[in-house]
Short mmCIF file of C-alpha atoms and ligand atoms in Angstrom, two decimals:
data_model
loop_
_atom_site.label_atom_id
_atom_site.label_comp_id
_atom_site.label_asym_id
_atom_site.label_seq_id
_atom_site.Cartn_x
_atom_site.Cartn_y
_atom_site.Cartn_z
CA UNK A 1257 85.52 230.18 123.83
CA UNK A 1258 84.74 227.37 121.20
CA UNK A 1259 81.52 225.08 121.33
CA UNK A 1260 81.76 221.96 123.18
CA UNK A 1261 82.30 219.41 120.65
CA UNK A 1262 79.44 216.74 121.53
CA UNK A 1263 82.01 213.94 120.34
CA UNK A 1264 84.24 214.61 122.46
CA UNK A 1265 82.27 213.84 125.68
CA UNK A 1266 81.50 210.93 127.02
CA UNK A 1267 78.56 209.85 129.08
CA UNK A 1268 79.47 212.06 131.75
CA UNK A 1269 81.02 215.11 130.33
CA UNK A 1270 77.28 215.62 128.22
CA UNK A 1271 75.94 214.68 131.73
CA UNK A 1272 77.78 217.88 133.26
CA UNK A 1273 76.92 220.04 130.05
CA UNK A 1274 73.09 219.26 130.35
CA UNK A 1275 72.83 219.63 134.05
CA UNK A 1276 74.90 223.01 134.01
CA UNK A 1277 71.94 223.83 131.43
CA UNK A 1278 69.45 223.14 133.78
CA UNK A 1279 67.98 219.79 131.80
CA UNK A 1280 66.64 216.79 133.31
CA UNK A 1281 69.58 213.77 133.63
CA UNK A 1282 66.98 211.42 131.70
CA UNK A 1283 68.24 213.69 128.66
CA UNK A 1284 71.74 212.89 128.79
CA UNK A 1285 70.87 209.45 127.06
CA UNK A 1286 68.55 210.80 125.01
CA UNK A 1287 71.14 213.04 122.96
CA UNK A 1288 73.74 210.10 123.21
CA UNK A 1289 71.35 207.97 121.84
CA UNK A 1290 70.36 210.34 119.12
CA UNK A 1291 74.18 211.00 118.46
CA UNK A 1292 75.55 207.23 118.41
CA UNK A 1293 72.15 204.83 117.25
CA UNK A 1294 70.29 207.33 115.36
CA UNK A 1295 73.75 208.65 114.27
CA UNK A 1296 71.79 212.29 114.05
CA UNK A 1297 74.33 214.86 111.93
CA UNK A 1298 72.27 218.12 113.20
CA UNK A 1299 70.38 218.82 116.48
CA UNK A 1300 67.65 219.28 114.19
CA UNK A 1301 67.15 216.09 113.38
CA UNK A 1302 66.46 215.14 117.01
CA UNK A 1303 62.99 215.13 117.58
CA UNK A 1304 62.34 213.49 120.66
CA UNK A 1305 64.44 216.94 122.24
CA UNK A 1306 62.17 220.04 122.49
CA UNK A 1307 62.49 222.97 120.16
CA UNK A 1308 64.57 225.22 122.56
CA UNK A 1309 67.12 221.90 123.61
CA UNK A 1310 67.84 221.52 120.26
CA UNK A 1311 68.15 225.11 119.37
CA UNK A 1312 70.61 226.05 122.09
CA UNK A 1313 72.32 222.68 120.94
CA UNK A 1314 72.68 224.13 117.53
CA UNK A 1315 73.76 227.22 118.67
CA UNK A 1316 76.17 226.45 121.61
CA UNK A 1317 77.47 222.87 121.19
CA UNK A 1318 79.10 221.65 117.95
CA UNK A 1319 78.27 218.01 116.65
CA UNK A 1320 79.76 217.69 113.09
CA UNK A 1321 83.15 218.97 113.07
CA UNK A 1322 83.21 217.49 109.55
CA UNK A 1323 82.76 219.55 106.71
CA UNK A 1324 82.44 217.72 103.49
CA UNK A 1325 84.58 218.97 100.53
CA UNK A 1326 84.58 216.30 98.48
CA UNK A 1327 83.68 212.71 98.01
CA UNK A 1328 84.71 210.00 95.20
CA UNK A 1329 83.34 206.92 94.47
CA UNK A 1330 85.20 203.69 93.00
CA UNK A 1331 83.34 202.72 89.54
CA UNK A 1332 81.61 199.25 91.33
CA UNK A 1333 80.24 201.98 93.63
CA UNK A 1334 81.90 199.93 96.90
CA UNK A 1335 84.78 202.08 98.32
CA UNK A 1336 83.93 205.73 98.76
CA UNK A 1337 86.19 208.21 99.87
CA UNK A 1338 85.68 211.87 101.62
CA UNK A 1339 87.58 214.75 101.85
CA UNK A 1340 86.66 216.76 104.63
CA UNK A 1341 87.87 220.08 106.14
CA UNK A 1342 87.99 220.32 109.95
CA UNK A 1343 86.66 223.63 112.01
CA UNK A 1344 90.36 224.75 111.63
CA UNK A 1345 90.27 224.15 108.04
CA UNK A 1346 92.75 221.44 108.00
CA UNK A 1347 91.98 218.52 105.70
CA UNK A 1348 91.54 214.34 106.39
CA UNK A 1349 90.75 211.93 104.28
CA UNK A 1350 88.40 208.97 105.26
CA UNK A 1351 87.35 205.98 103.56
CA UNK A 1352 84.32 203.35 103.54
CA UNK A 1353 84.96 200.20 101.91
CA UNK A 1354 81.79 197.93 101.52
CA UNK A 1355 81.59 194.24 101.42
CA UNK A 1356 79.17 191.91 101.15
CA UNK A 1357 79.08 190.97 104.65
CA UNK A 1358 80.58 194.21 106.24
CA UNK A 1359 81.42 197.83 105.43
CA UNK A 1360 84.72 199.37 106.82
CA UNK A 1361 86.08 202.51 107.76
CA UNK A 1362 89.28 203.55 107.35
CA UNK A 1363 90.01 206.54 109.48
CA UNK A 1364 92.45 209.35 110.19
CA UNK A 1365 94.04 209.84 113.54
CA UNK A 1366 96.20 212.77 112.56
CA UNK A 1367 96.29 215.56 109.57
CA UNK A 1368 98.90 214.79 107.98
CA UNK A 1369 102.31 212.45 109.36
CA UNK A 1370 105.41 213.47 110.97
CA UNK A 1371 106.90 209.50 110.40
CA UNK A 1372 108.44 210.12 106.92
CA UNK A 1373 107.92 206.43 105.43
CA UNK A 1374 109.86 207.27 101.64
CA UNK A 1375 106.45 204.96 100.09
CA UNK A 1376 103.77 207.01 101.47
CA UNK A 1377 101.60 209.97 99.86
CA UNK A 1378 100.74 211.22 104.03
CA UNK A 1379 104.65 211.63 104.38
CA UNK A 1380 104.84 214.47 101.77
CA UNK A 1381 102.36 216.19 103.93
CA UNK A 1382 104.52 216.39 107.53
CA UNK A 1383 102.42 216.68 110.08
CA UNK A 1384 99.75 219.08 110.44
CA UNK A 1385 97.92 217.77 113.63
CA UNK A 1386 96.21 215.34 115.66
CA UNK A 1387 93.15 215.12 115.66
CA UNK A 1388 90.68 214.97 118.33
CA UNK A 1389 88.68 211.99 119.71
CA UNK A 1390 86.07 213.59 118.47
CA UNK A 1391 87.03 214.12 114.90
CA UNK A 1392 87.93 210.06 114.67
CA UNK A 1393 84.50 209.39 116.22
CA UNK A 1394 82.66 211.60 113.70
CA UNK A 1395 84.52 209.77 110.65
CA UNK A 1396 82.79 206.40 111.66
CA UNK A 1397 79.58 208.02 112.06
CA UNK A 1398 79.86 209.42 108.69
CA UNK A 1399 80.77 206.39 106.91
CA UNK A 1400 78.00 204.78 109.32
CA UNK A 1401 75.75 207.21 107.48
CA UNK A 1402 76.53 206.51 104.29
CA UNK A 1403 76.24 202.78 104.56
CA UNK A 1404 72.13 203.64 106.11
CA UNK A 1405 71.74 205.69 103.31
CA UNK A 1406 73.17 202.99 100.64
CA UNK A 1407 70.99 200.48 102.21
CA UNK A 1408 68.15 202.65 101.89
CA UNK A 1409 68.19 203.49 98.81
CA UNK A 1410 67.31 201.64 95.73
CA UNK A 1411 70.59 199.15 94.18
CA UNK A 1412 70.34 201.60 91.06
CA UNK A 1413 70.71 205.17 92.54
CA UNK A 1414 73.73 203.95 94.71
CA UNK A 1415 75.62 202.85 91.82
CA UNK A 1416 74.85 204.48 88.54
CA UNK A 1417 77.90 202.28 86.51
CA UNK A 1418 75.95 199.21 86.66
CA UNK A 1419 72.73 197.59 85.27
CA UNK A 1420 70.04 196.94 87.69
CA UNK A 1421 71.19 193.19 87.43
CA UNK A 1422 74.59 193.43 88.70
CA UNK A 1423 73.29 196.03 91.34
CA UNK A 1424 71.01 193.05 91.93
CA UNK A 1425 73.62 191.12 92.74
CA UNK A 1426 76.60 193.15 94.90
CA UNK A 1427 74.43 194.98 96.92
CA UNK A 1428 71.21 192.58 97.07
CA UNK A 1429 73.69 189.62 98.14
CA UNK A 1430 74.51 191.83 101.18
CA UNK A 1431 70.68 192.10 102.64
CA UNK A 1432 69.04 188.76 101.00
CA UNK A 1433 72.16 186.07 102.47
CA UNK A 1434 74.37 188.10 105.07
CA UNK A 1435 72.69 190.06 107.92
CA UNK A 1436 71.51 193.15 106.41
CA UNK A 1437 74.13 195.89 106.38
CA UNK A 1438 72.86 198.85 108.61
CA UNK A 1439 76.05 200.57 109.49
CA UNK A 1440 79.24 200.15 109.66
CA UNK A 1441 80.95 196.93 111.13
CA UNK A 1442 84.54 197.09 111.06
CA UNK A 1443 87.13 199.99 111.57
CA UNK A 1444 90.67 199.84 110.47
CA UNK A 1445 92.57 202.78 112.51
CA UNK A 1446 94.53 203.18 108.91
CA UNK A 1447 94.35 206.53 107.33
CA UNK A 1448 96.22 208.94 107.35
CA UNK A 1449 98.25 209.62 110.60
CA UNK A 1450 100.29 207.43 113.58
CA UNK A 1451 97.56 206.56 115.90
CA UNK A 1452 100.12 205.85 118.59
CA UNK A 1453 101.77 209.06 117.89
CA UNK A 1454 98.37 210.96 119.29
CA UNK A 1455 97.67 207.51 121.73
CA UNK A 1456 95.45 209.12 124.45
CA UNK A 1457 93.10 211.04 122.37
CA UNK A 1458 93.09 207.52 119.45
CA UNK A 1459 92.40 205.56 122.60
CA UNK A 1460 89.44 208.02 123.50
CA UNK A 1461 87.74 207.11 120.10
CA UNK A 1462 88.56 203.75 120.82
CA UNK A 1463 86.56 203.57 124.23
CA UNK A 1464 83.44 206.12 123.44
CA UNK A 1465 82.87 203.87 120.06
CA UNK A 1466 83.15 200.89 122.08
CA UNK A 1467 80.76 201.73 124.50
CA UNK A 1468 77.63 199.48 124.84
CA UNK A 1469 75.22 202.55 125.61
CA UNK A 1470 76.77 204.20 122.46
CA UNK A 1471 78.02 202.76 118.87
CA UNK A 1472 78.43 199.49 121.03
CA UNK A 1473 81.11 199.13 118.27
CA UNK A 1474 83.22 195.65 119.52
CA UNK A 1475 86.56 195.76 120.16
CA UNK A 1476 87.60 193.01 117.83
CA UNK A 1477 85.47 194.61 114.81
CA UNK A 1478 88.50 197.36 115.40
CA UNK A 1479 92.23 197.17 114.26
CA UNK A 1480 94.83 199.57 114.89
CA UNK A 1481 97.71 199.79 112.33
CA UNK A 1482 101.15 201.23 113.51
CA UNK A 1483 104.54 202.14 112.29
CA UNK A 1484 105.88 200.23 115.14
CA UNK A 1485 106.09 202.93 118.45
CA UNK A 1486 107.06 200.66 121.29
CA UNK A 1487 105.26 202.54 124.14
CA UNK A 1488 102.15 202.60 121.95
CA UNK A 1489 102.27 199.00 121.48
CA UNK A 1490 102.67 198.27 125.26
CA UNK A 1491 99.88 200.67 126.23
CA UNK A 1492 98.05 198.37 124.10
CA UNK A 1493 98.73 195.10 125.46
CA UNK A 1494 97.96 196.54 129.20
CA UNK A 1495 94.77 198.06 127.83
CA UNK A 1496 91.89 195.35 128.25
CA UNK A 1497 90.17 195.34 125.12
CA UNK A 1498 91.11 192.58 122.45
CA UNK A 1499 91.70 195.31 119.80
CA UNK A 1500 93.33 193.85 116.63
CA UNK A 1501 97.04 195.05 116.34
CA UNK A 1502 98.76 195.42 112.56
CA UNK A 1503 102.75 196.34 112.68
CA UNK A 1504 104.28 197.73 109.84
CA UNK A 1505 107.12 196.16 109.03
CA UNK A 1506 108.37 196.40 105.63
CA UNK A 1507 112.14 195.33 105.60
CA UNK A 1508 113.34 192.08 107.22
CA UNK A 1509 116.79 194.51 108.42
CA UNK A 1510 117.18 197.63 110.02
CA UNK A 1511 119.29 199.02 107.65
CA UNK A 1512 116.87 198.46 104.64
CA UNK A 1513 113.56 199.25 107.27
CA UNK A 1514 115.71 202.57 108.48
CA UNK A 1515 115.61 203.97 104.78
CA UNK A 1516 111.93 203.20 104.29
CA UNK A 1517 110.68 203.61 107.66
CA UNK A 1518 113.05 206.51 109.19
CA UNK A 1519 111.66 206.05 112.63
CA UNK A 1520 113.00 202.70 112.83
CA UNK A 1521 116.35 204.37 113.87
CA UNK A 1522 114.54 204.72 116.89
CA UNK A 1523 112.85 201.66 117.63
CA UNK A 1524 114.54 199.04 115.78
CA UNK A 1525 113.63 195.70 114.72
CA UNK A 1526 114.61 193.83 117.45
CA UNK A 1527 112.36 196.16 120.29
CA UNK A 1528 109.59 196.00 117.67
CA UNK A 1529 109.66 192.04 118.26
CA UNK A 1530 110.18 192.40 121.64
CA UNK A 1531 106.80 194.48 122.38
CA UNK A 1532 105.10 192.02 119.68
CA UNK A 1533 106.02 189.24 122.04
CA UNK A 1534 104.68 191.51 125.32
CA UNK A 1535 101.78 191.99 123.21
CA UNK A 1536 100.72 188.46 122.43
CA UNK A 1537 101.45 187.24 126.02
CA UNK A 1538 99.56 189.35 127.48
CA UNK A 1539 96.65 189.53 125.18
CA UNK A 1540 96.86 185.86 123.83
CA UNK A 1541 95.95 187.65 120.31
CA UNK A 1542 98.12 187.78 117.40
CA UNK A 1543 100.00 190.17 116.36
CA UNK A 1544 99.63 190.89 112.09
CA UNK A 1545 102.78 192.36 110.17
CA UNK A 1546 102.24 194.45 107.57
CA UNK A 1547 104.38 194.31 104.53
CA UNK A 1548 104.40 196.78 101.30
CA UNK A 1549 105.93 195.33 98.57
CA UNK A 1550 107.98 197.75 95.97
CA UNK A 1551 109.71 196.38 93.19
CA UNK A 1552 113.38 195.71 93.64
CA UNK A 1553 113.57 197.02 97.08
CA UNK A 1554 112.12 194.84 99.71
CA UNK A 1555 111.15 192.59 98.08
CA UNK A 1556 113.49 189.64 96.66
CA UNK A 1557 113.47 186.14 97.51
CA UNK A 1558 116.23 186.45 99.79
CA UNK A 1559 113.84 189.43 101.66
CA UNK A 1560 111.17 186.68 101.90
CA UNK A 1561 113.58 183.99 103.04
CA UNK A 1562 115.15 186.31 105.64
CA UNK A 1563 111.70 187.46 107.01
CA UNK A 1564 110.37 184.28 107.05
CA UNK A 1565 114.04 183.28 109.77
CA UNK A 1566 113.06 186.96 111.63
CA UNK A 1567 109.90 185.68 112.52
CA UNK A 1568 109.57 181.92 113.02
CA UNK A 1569 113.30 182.69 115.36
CA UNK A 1570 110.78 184.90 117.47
CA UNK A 1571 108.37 181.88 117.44
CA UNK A 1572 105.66 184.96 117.53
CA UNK A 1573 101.93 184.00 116.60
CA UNK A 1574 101.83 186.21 113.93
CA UNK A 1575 100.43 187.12 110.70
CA UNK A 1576 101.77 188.88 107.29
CA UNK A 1577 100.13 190.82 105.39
CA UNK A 1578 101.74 191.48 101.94
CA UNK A 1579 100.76 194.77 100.46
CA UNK A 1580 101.66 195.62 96.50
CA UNK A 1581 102.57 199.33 97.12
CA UNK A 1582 99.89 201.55 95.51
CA UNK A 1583 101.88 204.27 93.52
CA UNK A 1584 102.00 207.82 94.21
CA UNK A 1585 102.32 210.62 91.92
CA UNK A 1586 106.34 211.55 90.70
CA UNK A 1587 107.52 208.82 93.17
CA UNK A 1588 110.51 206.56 91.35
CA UNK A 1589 109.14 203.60 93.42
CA UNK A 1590 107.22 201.01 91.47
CA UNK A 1591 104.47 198.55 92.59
CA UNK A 1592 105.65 194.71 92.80
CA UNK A 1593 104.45 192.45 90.01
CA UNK A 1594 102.19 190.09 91.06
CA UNK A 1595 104.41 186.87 90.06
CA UNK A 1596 107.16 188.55 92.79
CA UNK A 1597 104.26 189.37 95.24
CA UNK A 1598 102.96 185.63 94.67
CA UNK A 1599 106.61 184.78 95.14
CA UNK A 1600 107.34 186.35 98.30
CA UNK A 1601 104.17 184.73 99.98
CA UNK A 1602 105.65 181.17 98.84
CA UNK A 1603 108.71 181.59 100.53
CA UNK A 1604 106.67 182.61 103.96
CA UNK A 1605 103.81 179.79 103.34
CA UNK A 1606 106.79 176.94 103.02
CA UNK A 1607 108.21 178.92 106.52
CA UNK A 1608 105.37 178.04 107.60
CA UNK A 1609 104.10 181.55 108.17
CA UNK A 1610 100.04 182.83 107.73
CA UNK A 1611 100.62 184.85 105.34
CA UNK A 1612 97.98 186.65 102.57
CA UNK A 1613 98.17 189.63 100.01
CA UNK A 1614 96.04 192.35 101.18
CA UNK A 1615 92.94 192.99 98.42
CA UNK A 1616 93.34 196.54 97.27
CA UNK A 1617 90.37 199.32 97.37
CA UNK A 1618 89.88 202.05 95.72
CA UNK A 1619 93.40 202.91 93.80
CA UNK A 1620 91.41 204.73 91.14
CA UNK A 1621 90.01 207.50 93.69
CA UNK A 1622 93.69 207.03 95.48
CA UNK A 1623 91.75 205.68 98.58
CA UNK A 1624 93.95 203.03 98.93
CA UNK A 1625 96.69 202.32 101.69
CA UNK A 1626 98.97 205.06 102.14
CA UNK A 1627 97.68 207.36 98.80
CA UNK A 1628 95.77 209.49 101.12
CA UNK A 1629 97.30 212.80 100.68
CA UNK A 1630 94.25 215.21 101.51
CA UNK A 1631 93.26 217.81 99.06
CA UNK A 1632 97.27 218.78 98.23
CA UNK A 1633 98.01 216.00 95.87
CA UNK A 1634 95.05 214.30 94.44
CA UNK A 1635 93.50 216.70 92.55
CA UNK A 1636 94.42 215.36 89.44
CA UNK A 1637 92.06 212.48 90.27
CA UNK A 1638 89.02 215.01 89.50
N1 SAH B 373 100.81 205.00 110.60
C1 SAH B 373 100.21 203.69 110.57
C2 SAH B 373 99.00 203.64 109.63
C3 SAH B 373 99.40 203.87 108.22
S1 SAH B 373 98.43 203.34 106.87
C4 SAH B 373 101.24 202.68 110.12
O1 SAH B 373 102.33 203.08 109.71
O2 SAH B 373 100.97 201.49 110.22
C5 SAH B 373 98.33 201.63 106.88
C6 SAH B 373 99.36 200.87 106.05
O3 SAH B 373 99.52 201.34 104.71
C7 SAH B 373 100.73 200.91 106.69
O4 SAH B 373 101.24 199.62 106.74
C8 SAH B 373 101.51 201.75 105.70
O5 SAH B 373 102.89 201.52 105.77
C9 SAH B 373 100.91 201.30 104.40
N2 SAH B 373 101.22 202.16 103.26
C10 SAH B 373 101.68 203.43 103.26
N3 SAH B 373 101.85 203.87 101.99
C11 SAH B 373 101.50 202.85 101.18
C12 SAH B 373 101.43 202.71 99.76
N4 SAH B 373 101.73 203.70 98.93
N5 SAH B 373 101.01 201.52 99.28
C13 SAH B 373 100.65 200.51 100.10
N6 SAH B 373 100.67 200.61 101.45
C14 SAH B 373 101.09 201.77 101.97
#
């Protein structure tokens, strides 16, 4: 039988493993402590534990379930991306993207995708499979390493491309006028994967990285993005915790939104709206829409205009978020200019509609929205 994977317990489940091991309870918080404010990658490292705990930790528990292949870094040093290989070998993708007054994770909730969007690199993959709470946990923790180390570390090691001046200035700007970056702050539920399409185990990361004796991560310094599966987004608006929900949308019609987003033929438009609605009434949050712009096919002024009718006829409190597509490797689709991206907003601003084009990260290491394709098709990046 496999290890218990320490990231997939919660309080109680390490609770049960240390008692049937014959430790005191007062342990139990111990470890989690070590495991989710010390953010400890190896029993080793937990000193407060005697020598035998943490050997027969080592030896018959598993922490990490991360295995590092590779990791890229953008040339201003700020979005970093990791390849890593799960106990099964199967490969994810996660990405940190550092600000000067937060760092975010992007994480995976599945390897690989079984929704087929024509636009995205995860697609060509099909789905491999979900992943466990665990293994979305341990992504955060990761990237909550790497931001301890960063800040650590002097401005010049962390970012070799620069002069000491500039370092100075990006990553200096983030401890000398914001609160001082010590881990991560915000997670986007946006790599690769359907996070409603592996709900209960996505909603177990959710809860053990939310919890106040753990990462004590807030729930609205999280936002789930989905494709638009109706039961996941009305599990969400019963759920309790103001998590930040993105839709995407991309097409103002089902029959353009069927060709780009196949699984629209099962939940159209129209029920899409309908649990947005549910959503925001129950949760009095908005609801954001995400949008990918490619050239010529979604998105035209007449796109924009009939968008802008979809959603001010719902009367939803809502936000869009335009995306220029990020290419992919042999795809025919191209990335909209940014006079027709600029364009597109107008019409939606006039609509009246709160409405901004999303900032893009890391399209040089293809760590950017929907170019996370695991170890199969990036390679040429080096
Ligand atoms: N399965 C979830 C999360 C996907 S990634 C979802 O569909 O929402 C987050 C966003 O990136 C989604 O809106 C997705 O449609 C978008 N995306 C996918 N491929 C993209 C690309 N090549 N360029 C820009 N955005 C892309």
């Amino acid at each position: 039988m496999a290890n218990p994977s320490l990231y997939d317990m919660n309080l109680s489940d390490l609770e049960a493993l240390l008692r049937a091991w014959g430790q005191p309870a007062f342990r139990t918080r111990q470890i989690y402590r070590q495991l989710y404010l010390n953010l400890a990658a190896d029993p080793a490292a937990m000193t407060d534990l005697p020598q035998a705990l943490r050997e027969r930790l080592a030896h018959e528990s598993t922490l990490n379930p991360l295995h590092l292949v590779r990791s890229q870094v953008s040339a201003d040093g700020l979005t970093r991306k990791a390849l890593f290989a799960l106990p099964d070998g199967v490969q994810i993708e996660t990405v940190l993207m550092i600000y000067a007054d937060r760092a975010t994770v992007c994480v995976s909730t599945q390897a690989g995708c079984a929704m087929g969007c024509s636009f995205c690199a995860t697609a060509t993959l099909d789905l491999r499979r979900n992943l466990t709470a665990g293994e979305m946990v341990a992504q955060v923790l990761w990237a909550s390493r790497e931001v301890r180390n960063l800040a650590s570390q002097p401005a010049s090691t962390t970012n070799p491309g620069r002069s000491s001046a500039e370092d100075a200035t990006w990553w200096g700007e983030s401890h000398a006028l914001r609160r001082p970056l010590e881990r991560v702050s915000n997670l986007v539920f946006m790599g690769m994967g359907e996070p409603f399409a592996n709900y209960d185990r996505w909603w177990e990361a959710v809860q053990r990285l939310h919890d106040p004796l753990g990462f004590n991560m807030g729930a609205r310094s999280m936002t789930v993005s989905t494709v638009g599966l109706v039961p996941g987004i009305l599990r969400l608006a019963d759920a309790g915790l103001p998590i930040n929900l993105a839709i995407s949308l991309h097409a103002p019609d089902d029959a353009l939104r069927n060709e780009l987003v196949p699984i629209n033929t099962r939940y159209p438009i129209k029920e899409i709206l309908a649990a947005a609605h549910t959503y925001v009434e129950k949760t009095g949050r908005r609801v954001s829409f995400e949008y990918v712009l490619i050239q010529g096919r979604n998105d035209h002024p007449h796109q924009a205009l009939a968008l802008a009718k979809l959603l001010r006829h719902e009367s939803l409190i809502c936000h869009v978020n335009l995306i220029p597509w990020n290419p992919l490797p042999g795809s025919p689709l191209a990335r909209s200019d940014l006079q027709r991206v600029r364009a597109f907003q107008q019409v939606l601003v006039d609509y009246g509609l709160a409405c901004t084009v999303r900032v893009e990260r890391g399209v040089e290491i293809a760590a950017a929205c929907g170019q996370l394709a695991g170890g199969g098709n990036c390679s040429h990046l080096g």
